[in-house]
Amino acid sequence: MAREPDNEDRAVEALVARALRGVPEGSEAWEAIYALHRRGGEAVFAAASALLRSRLPRERARGADILAQLEQPADVRSRAADRMLPLLLEEQDAQVLPALIVGLGHLGDARVPSAIAPFRDHGSPRVRSAVLLSLLKSFGAEPLSVLLPFLDDPDEGIRELAMAHLRLLAPEADTLALRDSLVRRMDDGSPVLRAEAVLLLAQRKDPRTLAPLRRALRRSRVRQEFVEAAGALGDPSLLPALRALEGQRQDDRPFTHALAQAIAALESAP
């Protein structure tokens, strides 16, 4: 005889229903998912596992979203990995795969990096982006070795994501492979990526940034990254170009602050 649902079952069912409601990235849905994460327990684990077996891609994706970050029971991470890893071999939907891959990255399971590696060259940018985020979460991951291949991804959004994470690293994170990748990005089709590549190279005192900086600082509208890069590179020959920018964009406080700092840095340069 089937067990009658108790209050816990009904509460979990209500939260799962909210998690499936509306647009996938809506705040109401994610508030419900976060509540399920905090609640944890066998009822939530069972509900998320059932969603993973659904015929509907949206429900399978939500099952991964829920299962990947449960806070209890104590062995939930290894059990969640046991449920989710085999699904990588059969899942085809480009909506579900990112949820599975990112979710697996939260689990800290040693099996994950090799399991998601085949998706590095997947045709969907969403899937490749999920691989990047998942690998960065992997235990013992070396950020540079993870990020560099994605700097050359054909999708601009993924290149920007990799660059954003590179900006979080200290300038001491410095290799020839990194510099060469950044040099390639100085010719990127995205002006944002071009500017950030120059900045990151300048922070590493790479002389290949000097000529691009001279050109960039003469433009009618100078990006703040180029001003910061001039100060980071420390070449006093850029001082006249920086001083020519004084008095401009007085309403742009971050820009004027960066400009003052860059001029001060070059004035004190040996």
Backbone as a ProteinNet text record, in pm:
[ID]
protein_1_A
[PRIMARY]
MAREPDNEDRAVEALVARALRGVPEGSEAWEAIYALHRRGGEAVFAAASALLRSRLPRERARGADILAQLEQPADVRSRAADRMLPLLLEEQDAQVLPALIVGLGHLGDARVPSAIAPFRDHGSPRVRSAVLLSLLKSFGAEPLSVLLPFLDDPDEGIRELAMAHLRLLAPEADTLALRDSLVRRMDDGSPVLRAEAVLLLAQRKDPRTLAPLRRALRRSRVRQEFVEAAGALGDPSLLPALRALEGQRQDDRPFTHALAQAIAALESAP
[TERTIARY]
84.9	0	88.9	54.5	135.3	124.6	236	239.7	172.9	91.3	27.1	132.3	129.7	227.3	209.4	319.3	312.6	342.9	354.9	376.8	507.9	610.2	739.3	727.1	660.5	641.1	566.5	461.9	381.5	461.8	543.7	625.8	725.8	787	882.8	813.4	695.1	619.2	586	550.5	515.7	636.9	751.8	873.5	916.9	905.4	940.7	849.1	720.2	625.3	663.5	706.3	749.8	877.7	965.9	1091.6	1068.9	958.1	927.4	840.3	801.6	707.7	781.5	719.2	773	898.2	974.3	1094.4	1203.5	1290.9	1390.8	1481.2	1516.9	1607.2	1533.8	1402	1323.9	1356.1	1336.6	1371.8	1284.6	1155.1	1067.6	1115.3	1151.7	1198.6	1326.2	1420.3	1547.2	1535.6	1443.1	1418.1	1371.5	1286.7	1239.8	1354.1	1440.7	1555.2	1648.2	1675.7	1762.2	1699.6	1567.7	1499.6	1513	1504.6	1523.7	1667.3	1763.6	1902.7	1919	1862.8	1878	1803.9	1687.2	1606	1675.1	1720.3	1786.9	1701.6	1766.7	1696.2	1654	1605.1	1573	1455.2	1358.6	1243.7	1286.9	1376.5	1425.9	1513	1597.6	1684.5	1599.3	1494.8	1408.4	1334.3	1286.9	1213.1	1304	1426.4	1520.9	1561.3	1581.3	1616.7	1504.8	1380.5	1267.2	1262.9	1293.4	1296.3	1401.9	1513.4	1619.5	1573.2	1470.6	1419.9	1300.6	1264.9	1148	1170.7	1061.6	1068.7	1085.3	1059.8	1064.2	1202.1	1267.4	1400.6	1403.3	1301.4	1298.6	1302.6	1230.2	1227.4	1360.4	1422.3	1552.7	1656.6	1652	1745.5	1722.8	1598	1568.8	1613.1	1599.9	1648.2	1796.8	1874.8	2018.6	2044.9	1969	1986.8	1966.3	1867.3	1835.1	1934.9	1959.9	2040.7	2184.7	2236.1	2379	2422.6	2328.6	2372.9	2293.5	2249.7	2182	2282.2	2235.4	2324.2	2320.1	2225.5	2218.9	2138.3	2150.1	2228.6	2379.1	2457.1	2601.6	2665.6	2611.7	2672.9	2607.7	2537.4	2456.1	2539.4	2660	2738.3	2779.6	2828.9	2870.2	2749.6	2638	2517	2463.3	2470.8	2425.4	2512.9	2643.6	2733.5	2703.3	2673.1	2637.7	2512.5	2419.9	2297.7	2322.2	2404.9	2416.1	2521.2	2630.5	2738.7	2692.6	2618.7	2576.8	2489.7	2419.9	2330.1	2405.7	2533	2612.9	2627.4	2621	2640.4	2517.3	2402.5	2279.2	2206.2	2234.8	2162.6	2206.8	2109.4	2137	2088.6	2001.4	1937.9	2033.6	2048	2141.5	2089.9	1965.1	1914.2	1952.7	1953.1	1978.4	2128.8	2206.8	2350.1	2418.7	2393.5	2459.5	2425	2299.1	2259.3	2330.8	2341.8	2413.4	2560.4	2623	2767.2	2802.2	2729.9	2755.9	2723.2	2612.9	2577.2	2684.7	2739.9	2846.5	2968.3	2992.9	3105.9	3091.8	2969.2	2947.4	2979.1	2985.7	2991.1	3131.4	3234.2	3370.7	3410.9	3354.1	3383.3	3499.6	3596.1	3716.1	3686.5	3569.7	3534.9	3487.5	3454.9	3387.2	3475.3	3598.7	3675	3689.3	3721.6	3736.9	3602	3494.9	3362.3	3310.5	3343.2	3291	3387.6	3510	3609.4	3560.9	3487.8	3443.1	3350.2	3293.3	3200.5	3270.3	3403.7	3479.9	3458.3	3438.2	3419.1	3274.9	3180.9	3040.7	2995.3	2899.9	2852.8	2775.9	2726.1	2649.1	2738.4	2738.9	2815.7	2771.9	2643.4	2596.5	2662.1	2679.5	2742.5	2890.8	2958.8	3101.8	3122.6	3033.6	3042.4	3023.9	2933.8	2913.1	3037.6	3106	3230.1	3333	3347	3441.9	3411.3	3286.7	3249.7	3267.9	3235	3247.4	3393.9	3478.5	3620.8	3683.7	3641.9	3697.2	3663.1	3550	3509.5	3574.7	3639.3	3694	3804.6	3807.1	3907.5	4048	4134.5	4272.5	4291.8	4188.1	4201	4299.8	4385.4	4480.1	4413.8	4376.4	4292.8	4349.5	4478.9	4533.6	4515.9	4543.7	4532.4	4387.7	4292.7	4150.9	4111	4153.2	4102	4161.4	4289.4	4355.3	4288.3	4249.8	4183.8	4056.6	3986.2	3859.5	3880.2	4001.2	4028.9	4023.9	4038.7	4034.8	3904.9	3804.8	3676.9	3613.4	3545.4	3481.1	3368.1	3313.5	3203.2	3255.5	3214.5	3262.3	3224.6	3103.5	3060.1	3147.4	3191.9	3278.7	3416.9	3467.2	3596.3	3587.5	3476.4	3458.9	3451.3	3385.7	3377.6	3516.7	3595.2	3731.2	3814.8	3800.6	3877	3836.7	3707.7	3661.2	3725	3739.9	3804.2	3954.1	4014.3	4157.1	4183.6	4091.6	4111.5	4112.3	4058.2	4057.1	4191.1	4277.9	4406.8	4508.1	4599.5	4705.6	4800.8	4865.3	4960.8	5074	5097.4	5200.8	5165.8	5037.6	4997	5036.6	5152.9	5213.3	5291.7	5250.7	5323.7	5332.5	5424.6	5437	5309	5248.5	5124.8	5013.5	5004.7	4904.7	4929.8	5052.8	5083.5	5053.1	5089	5062	4912.2	4834.9	4689.6	4634	4687.2	4640.8	4679.6	4795.6	4835.3	4735.7	4691.4	4590	4461	4426.6	4302.3	4313.6	4433.4	4445.4	4392.2	4372.5	4312	4170	4110.5	3976.8	3873.3	3766.2	3657.6	3580.9	3594.3	3524.6	3612.3	3565.6	3645.2	3670.1	3576.2	3595.1	3712.6	3715.9	3824.2	3957.6	3959.1	4084.3	4139.4	4053.2	4097.6	4144.5	4071.6	4110.4	4239.8	4260.2	4384.6	4503.4	4489.5	4596.8	4622.7	4518.2	4534.6	4607.3	4564.7	4627.3	4773.3	4803.2	4942.6	5025.7	4969.3	5041.9	5071.1	4976.6	5000	5116.8	5146.4	5258.8	5382.3	5377.1	5490.7	5534.3	5440.4	5476.1	5491.4	5608.3	5631.8	5546.2	5483.2	5399.6	5273.2	5248.5	5130.9	5159.9	5285.9	5318.7	5260.6	5282.1	5231.7	5079	5007.6	4860.7	4811	4883.1	4842.1	4856.6	4965	4984.1	4870.9	4830.3	4720.1	4589.2	4564.4	4437	4421.1	4529.7	4521.9	4503.1	4518.6	4497.3	4354	4272.1	4137	4050.3	3940.8	3851	3780.6	3760.1	3697.5	3784.6	3850.9	3948.3	3883.1	3893.6	3839.9	3925.3	3859.7	3930.4	4038.2	4015.4	4115.4	4249.5	4246	4371.1	4444.6	4370	4431.6	4497.5	4424.8	4481	4602.6	4596.2	4707.9	4831.5	4814.1	4929.3	4999.1	4920	4980.7	5047.9	4986.3	5044.1	5172.3	5178.3	5298.8	5417.5	5392.1	5497.7	5595.9	5558.1	5648.1	5619.9	5717.3	5692.9	5663.8	5696.3	5668.5	5518.6	5435.8	5290	5231.9	5316.6	5267	5201	5260.1	5194	5053.6	5035.2	4902.7	4804.2	4850.8	4762.5	4728.7	4826.3	4800.5	4703.7	4705	4612.2	4467.2	4448.2	4312.5	4260	4348.4	4304.6	4201.7	4102.7	3996.3	3881	3900	3792.5	3710.3	3586.4	3497.6	3498.7	3484.6	3486.6	3370.5	3264.6	3150.1	3168.1	3275.9	3304.8	3410.3	3367.1	3460.9	3555.1	3506.9	3603.6	3712.9	3675.7	3775.3	3875	3826.6	3918.3	4008.2	3955.2	4037.4	4146.5	4108.7	4207.2	4313.3	4271.6	4365.7	4464.6	4415.3	4504.6	4604.4	4557.1	4646.2	4751.7	4712.2	4805.9	4912.3	4870.8	4967.7	5064.7	5012.9	5100.9	5200.1	5153.9	5243	5355	5323.9	5426.2	5518.9	5467	5551.7	5657	5622.7	5717.6	5799.1	5775.2	5849.3	5995.3	6087.1	6229.9	6265
-118.4	0	124.1	222.6	343.4	427.2	488.2	572	706.7	750.9	881.8	991.4	1094.8	1203.4	1277.4	1305.6	1379.8	1526.7	1604.7	1748.6	1778.1	1699.3	1719.7	1695.7	1587.6	1557.8	1671.1	1719.8	1825.2	1954.6	1985.2	2106.7	2096.6	1979.2	1959.2	1967.3	1904.9	1910.2	2054.2	2135.1	2274.5	2352.2	2328	2397.6	2353.1	2224.5	2174.6	2235.9	2246.3	2307.3	2452	2525.4	2663.5	2668.2	2572.4	2570.4	2546.9	2483.6	2453.8	2561.3	2661.6	2761.8	2877.2	2936.3	3057.2	3031.5	3139.3	3127.8	3057.8	2979.2	2900.8	2982.3	3104.9	3185.2	3286.2	3271.6	3366.5	3358.5	3470.6	3477.2	3385.5	3372.8	3286.6	3142	3096.4	2958.8	2936.2	3029.6	3008.1	3025.1	3107.4	3113.1	2977.8	2910.9	2777.9	2677	2686.5	2594.5	2614.1	2739.6	2765.9	2711.9	2724.4	2670.9	2518.7	2453.3	2307.5	2270.3	2349	2323.3	2325	2428.5	2441.9	2331.2	2294.5	2193.8	2057.7	2018.4	1889.6	1773.7	1664.4	1547.6	1451.9	1337.3	1230.8	1265.7	1342.3	1377.6	1465.1	1559.8	1646.3	1566.1	1480.7	1397.9	1311.6	1252.9	1166.9	1248.6	1366.5	1449.3	1494.1	1536.8	1579.8	1462.7	1346.6	1227.9	1190.4	1206.1	1176.4	1273	1399.7	1497.4	1460.7	1407.7	1368.5	1261.2	1185.7	1078.1	1122.2	1251.1	1300.9	1297	1288.5	1298.1	1442.8	1538.5	1680.1	1739.3	1797.4	1854.8	1956.8	2040.4	2142.3	2078.5	1968.5	1902.9	1833.7	1774.8	1711.9	1816.8	1932.9	2039.6	2085.7	2099.9	2142.2	2036.4	1910.1	1805.2	1820.9	1851.7	1873.5	1997.2	2105.3	2228.8	2203.4	2122.5	2096.2	1998.8	1889.5	1782.7	1825.8	1916	1947.4	2024.9	2092.1	2176.3	2152.3	2029.6	1997.1	2002.4	2046.4	2061.1	1941.6	1851.3	1730.7	1625.4	1498.1	1435.8	1443.8	1390.6	1408.1	1351.6	1242.4	1177.9	1221	1335.7	1372.3	1399.9	1451.6	1487	1363.7	1264.3	1143.5	1073.3	1073.6	1011	1088	1221	1301.6	1276.9	1268.2	1239.1	1103.8	1006.7	873.2	878.4	967.3	979.8	1056.2	1160.7	1253.2	1212.3	1154	1121.6	1029.3	922.1	834.7	905.4	1010.7	1080.3	1153.3	1187	1252.7	1164.9	1034.4	941.7	931.7	974.8	957.9	1088	1193.9	1319.6	1387.6	1432.5	1499.5	1643.8	1679.5	1810.2	1920.2	2025.1	2133.4	2224.3	2205.5	2276.4	2202.1	2071.3	1989.8	1974.9	1956.7	1933.5	2043.3	2173.3	2274.3	2261.3	2230.7	2214.7	2095.9	1986	1869.2	1899.8	1963.8	1987.1	2086.5	2198.3	2295.8	2234.1	2159.7	2095.5	2000.8	1921.1	1829.6	1904.8	2022.9	2101.9	2141.8	2155.3	2192.6	2077.8	1956.8	1840.9	1807.5	1862.2	1834.6	1690.3	1620.8	1479	1463.6	1378.9	1362.6	1305.3	1245	1186.1	1288.6	1407.9	1505.1	1557.1	1604.3	1664.4	1573.9	1447.9	1358.5	1326.7	1326.9	1296.2	1408.4	1534.5	1645.2	1687.5	1636.1	1675.6	1658.4	1551.2	1536.5	1647.3	1724.1	1830.3	1963.3	1963	2087	2141.4	2054	2096.3	2076.6	2075.7	2059.7	2174.8	2148.7	2250.4	2364.3	2345.1	2449.3	2535.9	2668.3	2755.6	2744	2718.8	2703.8	2584.2	2477.2	2358.1	2385.2	2447.9	2476.7	2572.2	2670	2761.5	2686.9	2590.8	2510	2429.5	2378.5	2304.1	2395.1	2516	2610.8	2635.2	2666.7	2695.5	2573.9	2457.2	2335.6	2302.8	2315.1	2286.1	2381.1	2507.4	2603.1	2565.4	2496	2454.8	2324.5	2255.8	2124.8	2135.9	2041.3	2041.6	2034.3	2126.6	2126.1	2181.8	2241.3	2293.8	2409.9	2412.1	2522	2619.5	2739.8	2827.3	2856.4	2882.3	2915.7	2801.7	2680.2	2567.2	2544.4	2580.4	2568.8	2679.1	2802.4	2918	2935.7	2904.6	2939.5	2880.2	2754.2	2703.5	2778.3	2828.9	2897.6	3040.6	3094.5	3227.5	3227	3111.1	3099.2	3037	3029.1	2969.8	3054	2990.8	3069	3158.6	3134.2	3214.5	3331	3451.9	3571.5	3569.8	3525	3521.8	3433.3	3320.6	3231.4	3293.6	3358.5	3427.6	3536	3608.3	3711.9	3650.8	3535.4	3468.4	3425.9	3368.6	3328.7	3450.4	3559	3679.9	3738.5	3735.4	3788.1	3712.1	3581.6	3503.9	3529	3553	3585.7	3715.8	3809.6	3937.5	3922.3	3813.3	3789.9	3738.4	3694.1	3639.1	3751.4	3729.4	3826.6	3830.2	3944.4	3952.6	3850.2	3799.2	3697.5	3567.8	3549.5	3435.6	3469.3	3421.9	3472.1	3360.7	3325.8	3226.4	3276.1	3218.4	3254.5	3218.9	3105.1	3065.1	3166.6	3216.7	3318.5	3444.4	3490.3	3613.5	3597.6	3484	3463.5	3460.6	3401.3	3400.9	3543.5	3624	3761.8	3845	3817.7	3887.7	3858.3	3733.6	3701	3776.8	3795	3865	4015.7	4069	4211.1	4239.7	4134.6	4148.4	4092.8	4073.2	4014.6	4107.5	4048.2	4127.6	4207.2	4172.2	4241.9	4353	4478.3	4585.7	4565.9	4502.7	4473.7	4378.7	4272.1	4175	4234.9	4317.1	4381.3	4466.3	4545.7	4633.2	4553.7	4448.9	4370.6	4294.2	4248.7	4179.6	4273.9	4397.4	4495.5	4521.1	4535.9	4562	4447.7	4323.6	4209.8	4193.4	4220.5	4213.5	4324.9	4444.3	4555.9	4529.1	4467.5	4433.4	4337	4262.8	4169.5	4228.1	4360.4	4436.3	4384	4339	4288.6	4405.6	4420	4536.3	4536.7	4425.2	4421.4	4506.2	4556.2	4642.2	4788.3	4826.7	4968.2	5031	4969.9	5026.8	5031.9	4923.8	4933.7	5040.5	5057	5159.1	5299.4	5324.2	5456.4	5489.6	5389.6	5413.3	5435.3	5352.4	5359.2	5490.9	5543.1	5665.6	5789.8	5776.5	5889.8	5893.3	5794.6	5790.3	5899.1	5929	6033.4	5990.5	5861.7	5809.5	5696.2	5717.2	5621.6	5536.7	5406.5	5315.8	5323.3	5306.3	5313.6	5206.9	5088.7	4981.6	5025.6	5109.2	5154	5251.7	5333.5	5423.8	5342.7	5245.4	5160	5084.7	5039.5	4965.1	5052.4	5179.6	5269.5	5283.6	5299.4	5308.5	5179.8	5064.9	4935.5	4906.6	4943.8	4916.9	4996.2	5118.4	5197.3	5261.8	5282.5	5345.4	5496	5579.8	5724.5	5789.2	5720.2	5779.2	5794.4	5729.8	5741.2	5860.1	5929.7	6041.4	6151.6	6196	6303.3	6265.1	6141.5	6098.1	6097.1	6057.8	6058.3	6200.2	6287.9	6425.9	6494.7	6455.3	6514	6478.2	6375.7	6334.9	6409.8	6480.7	6552.8	6659.3	6672.9	6768.1	6710.1	6590.8	6525.5	6436.6	6418.5	6324.1	6346.5	6472.5	6505.3	6442.5	6407.1	6344.9	6195	6140.9	5996.7	5975.9	5959.8	5953.8	5833.6	5712.9	5602.6	5631.1	5694.3	5724.9	5828.5	5937.3	6041.1	5989.5	5900.5	5841.2	5752.5	5670.1	5582.8	5666.6	5775.6	5862.7	5925.1	5976.4	6036.2	5933.5	5811.7	5707.2	5670.8	5660.9	5624.8	5733	5859.5	5969.2	5968.8	5950.2	5946.4	5830.5	5714.9	5600.1	5627	5690.6	5715.3	5829.6	5925.2	6035.1	5984.8	5880	5824.5	5708.4	5675.1	5563.2	5600.2	5504.5	5534.5	5569.4
0	0	0	-88.4	-100.9	25.2	64.3	182.5	153.3	247.3	232.7	247.2	159.4	172.7	305.1	374.1	499.4	472	579.1	563.1	490.7	520.3	453.9	303.6	266.7	124.9	54.7	121.3	59	45.7	145.1	137.6	23.2	7.3	-101.8	-236	-246.9	-371.8	-410.3	-311.7	-339.7	-388.7	-327	-369.3	-508.1	-536.1	-669.4	-774.5	-743.6	-837.3	-865.7	-762.2	-781.7	-864.2	-842.2	-917.3	-1065.9	-1100.9	-1240.4	-1305.2	-1226.3	-1274.8	-1342.6	-1443.7	-1505.3	-1587.7	-1612	-1694.6	-1613.4	-1681.2	-1607.3	-1515.5	-1556.3	-1474.4	-1387.9	-1376.5	-1297.3	-1149.1	-1080.8	-938	-853.5	-887.7	-809.1	-814.5	-934.2	-949.1	-868.4	-877.7	-807.8	-656.8	-610.3	-465.3	-415.2	-494.2	-455.5	-458.1	-559.2	-568.2	-448.8	-413.6	-297.7	-170	-158.1	-40.2	-35.3	-148.6	-153	-117.2	-163.3	-125.7	25.7	87.8	233.3	308	257.6	325.3	320.6	201.4	185.7	235.4	265.1	316.5	206.7	248.6	154.5	63.5	114.6	31.1	-86.5	-61.6	-169.4	-265.1	-209.7	-294.3	-388	-333.4	-415.3	-521.3	-485.2	-580.9	-695.2	-661.8	-765.4	-853.9	-794.2	-871.8	-967.9	-923.7	-1011.3	-1129.7	-1104.8	-1214.1	-1317.9	-1273.5	-1367.3	-1465	-1428	-1514.2	-1598.7	-1589.7	-1662.5	-1813.9	-1888.7	-2034.6	-2080.3	-1989.8	-2025.8	-1995.2	-2094.7	-2071.5	-1958.3	-1950.7	-1845.5	-1707	-1689.4	-1558.6	-1529.7	-1631.9	-1609.5	-1568.5	-1634.2	-1598.8	-1455.4	-1416.1	-1279.2	-1177.7	-1213.8	-1124	-1097.6	-1201.6	-1183.6	-1099.5	-1124.9	-1047.4	-897.9	-866.1	-725.2	-663.8	-732.8	-674.6	-649.4	-731.1	-726.5	-603.6	-535.3	-423.9	-295.2	-276.5	-150.7	-35.5	79.4	194.6	289.7	270	351.4	275.5	309.4	416.6	391.7	484.8	482.2	356.1	304.9	187.9	57	58.1	-56.7	-181.6	-167	-285.9	-365	-296	-368	-429.2	-357.7	-411.3	-531.6	-524.9	-637.7	-759.8	-737.9	-850.3	-910.9	-826.6	-877.6	-965.4	-932.9	-1012.4	-1142.2	-1135.2	-1246.6	-1349.7	-1306.4	-1401.1	-1513.8	-1486.3	-1597.4	-1700.4	-1658.4	-1750.4	-1860.4	-1835.4	-1938.6	-2062.7	-2043	-2155.2	-2244.4	-2193.4	-2270.8	-2301.2	-2225.9	-2245.7	-2374.8	-2453.7	-2581.6	-2582.6	-2491.7	-2496.8	-2449.9	-2531.9	-2500.2	-2389.8	-2347.3	-2229.8	-2102.4	-2107.9	-1989.2	-1962.8	-2068.8	-2050.7	-1968.9	-1994.2	-1910.9	-1762.8	-1732.9	-1592.8	-1530.2	-1605.3	-1553.8	-1530.7	-1629.5	-1622.6	-1513.4	-1506.9	-1400	-1264.5	-1258.4	-1132.9	-1083.9	-1173.6	-1134.9	-1082.1	-1138	-1089.7	-943.9	-895.6	-755	-659	-708.9	-619.5	-569.7	-633.9	-589	-602.8	-699.2	-718.9	-817.1	-782	-864.1	-1001.6	-1019.3	-1148.6	-1250.4	-1204.3	-1291.5	-1404.9	-1379.9	-1491	-1612.4	-1592.1	-1706.9	-1771.5	-1692.7	-1747.7	-1836.8	-1802.3	-1882.3	-1993	-1991.9	-2092.1	-2236	-2269.3	-2408.3	-2457.1	-2364.3	-2402.7	-2427.7	-2413.4	-2436.1	-2577.1	-2675	-2813.6	-2860.9	-2768.8	-2804.6	-2894.4	-2979.7	-3073	-3008.9	-2888.5	-2821.4	-2732.6	-2752.9	-2663.2	-2517	-2494.5	-2355.6	-2288.6	-2362.7	-2306	-2280.2	-2375.4	-2356.4	-2238.8	-2226.7	-2113.1	-1981.2	-1979.3	-1858.7	-1825	-1927	-1903	-1837	-1888.3	-1829.3	-1682.3	-1651.4	-1512.7	-1423.3	-1475	-1395.9	-1366.9	-1468.6	-1448.9	-1348	-1348.2	-1252.3	-1109.1	-1090.4	-956	-911.2	-1005.5	-973.6	-869.1	-778.5	-671.9	-731.6	-689.3	-735.1	-874.6	-933.5	-1069.5	-1072.1	-1173	-1192.9	-1290.2	-1242.3	-1325.4	-1463.9	-1474.1	-1605.7	-1704.9	-1662	-1754.3	-1796.4	-1708.9	-1744.3	-1841.2	-1813.5	-1886.1	-2025	-2041.5	-2167.4	-2291.9	-2293.1	-2415.3	-2450.2	-2348.6	-2373.2	-2423.5	-2409.7	-2464.3	-2616.6	-2676.7	-2822.4	-2872.3	-2784.4	-2824.6	-2935.9	-3032.1	-3139.3	-3091.6	-2973.9	-2924.2	-2840.4	-2876.2	-2806.3	-2658.7	-2627.1	-2488.3	-2401.9	-2457.1	-2380.3	-2364.4	-2468.5	-2455.5	-2347.5	-2344.8	-2242.9	-2102.9	-2090.5	-1961	-1913.7	-2003.9	-1967.4	-1928.9	-2003.6	-1973.3	-1838.8	-1808.6	-1679.8	-1563.9	-1578.4	-1472.1	-1468.6	-1583.2	-1584.6	-1510	-1520.9	-1453.3	-1301.9	-1251	-1107.2	-1056	-1147.5	-1106.7	-1085.4	-993.5	-969.4	-1088.9	-1114.1	-1225.2	-1215	-1095.1	-1079	-1150.8	-1180.4	-1264.1	-1407.2	-1446.9	-1570.8	-1638.8	-1759.6	-1838.4	-1982.2	-2057.9	-2198.4	-2273.9	-2240.3	-2307.4	-2281.7	-2158.5	-2127.1	-2209.4	-2211.9	-2285.7	-2434.6	-2490.4	-2633.2	-2661.6	-2570.1	-2585.9	-2580.6	-2489	-2476.7	-2598.5	-2655.3	-2777.9	-2889.8	-2899.9	-3001.5	-2975.9	-2852.1	-2820.2	-2844.2	-2857.3	-2891.7	-3031.1	-3111.1	-3243.6	-3247	-3129.5	-3121.5	-3185.2	-3234.6	-3291.3	-3187.4	-3059.6	-2952.4	-2895.5	-2894.7	-2834.7	-2685.9	-2618.7	-2475.7	-2456.6	-2535	-2522	-2562.8	-2664.6	-2705.1	-2591	-2529.2	-2421.1	-2299.7	-2264.8	-2147.4	-2173.1	-2296.3	-2328.6	-2312.2	-2359.7	-2343.1	-2195.2	-2116.6	-1973.4	-1903.7	-1929.8	-1862.2	-1905	-2030.5	-2075.1	-2012.9	-2004.6	-1944.1	-1796.9	-1727.7	-1587	-1571.5	-1678.7	-1677.3	-1746.7	-1768.7	-1824.6	-1961.3	-2040.2	-2172.3	-2269.3	-2331	-2418.4	-2544.7	-2578	-2697.6	-2684.8	-2564	-2545.4	-2576.2	-2587.4	-2599.8	-2726.2	-2841	-2966.3	-2968.1	-2931.3	-2926.6	-2829.4	-2716.6	-2620.3	-2678.5	-2747	-2807.3	-2903.4	-2982.7	-3076.2	-3001.3	-2900.6	-2828.4	-2753.7	-2697.3	-2618.3	-2703.8	-2835.2	-2925.6	-2981	-2946.5	-2999.6	-2937.2	-3005.2	-2955.6	-2827.2	-2811	-2689.1	-2638.4	-2527.1	-2475.5	-2367.3	-2381.5	-2280.2	-2153.5	-2039.9	-1911.9	-1901	-1960.4	-1952.5	-2010.5	-2115.7	-2176.8	-2084.8	-2014.3	-1916.9	-1805.3	-1753	-1647.5	-1698.9	-1823.8	-1881.9	-1892.7	-1929.4	-1939.9	-1805.7	-1699.4	-1567.1	-1526	-1561.2	-1523.2	-1598.5	-1725.4	-1804.1	-1753.2	-1710	-1647.2	-1742.8	-1869.1	-1966.6	-1969.7	-1925.3	-1918.1	-2053.2	-2164.2	-2295.2	-2320.5	-2236.4	-2251.7	-2175.4	-2099.4	-2018.1	-2100.2	-2211.1	-2287.7	-2332.4	-2374.3	-2418.2	-2302.1	-2185.6	-2068.8	-2025.7	-2024.7	-1983.9	-2079.4	-2204.6	-2301.6	-2269.4	-2188.7	-2151.6	-2029.3	-1958.2	-1838.3	-1875.8	-1792.6	-1818.4	-1897.1	-1952.3	-2025.8	-1931.8	-1966.1	-1896.4	-1744.7	-1704.6	-1562.7	-1486.2	-1558.6	-1492.4	-1474.6	-1528.9	-1520.9	-1413.8	-1289.5	-1177.1	-1183.5	-1220.4	-1232	-1334.7	-1446.6	-1549.3	-1498.2	-1439.3	-1391.9	-1280.7	-1197.1	-1090.6	-1150.3	-1248.6	-1314.3	-1385.2	-1446.6	-1517.4	-1419.8	-1307.5	-1207.9	-1154.7	-1129.8	-1080.2	-1184.1	-1310.8	-1416.2	-1433.7	-1432.1	-1446	-1328.7	-1207.9	-1090	-1099.6	-1148	-1160.3	-1260	-1371.5	-1473.6	-1431.1	-1357.9	-1310	-1210.5	-1136.9	-1039	-1094	-1221.7	-1281	-1299.3	-1280.3	-1296.4	-1441.3
[MASK]
++++++++++++++++++++++++++++++++++++++++++++++++++++++++++++++++++++++++++++++++++++++++++++++++++++++++++++++++++++++++++++++++++++++++++++++++++++++++++++++++++++++++++++++++++++++++++++++++++++++++++++++++++++++++++++++++++++++++++++++++++++++++++++++++++++++++++++++

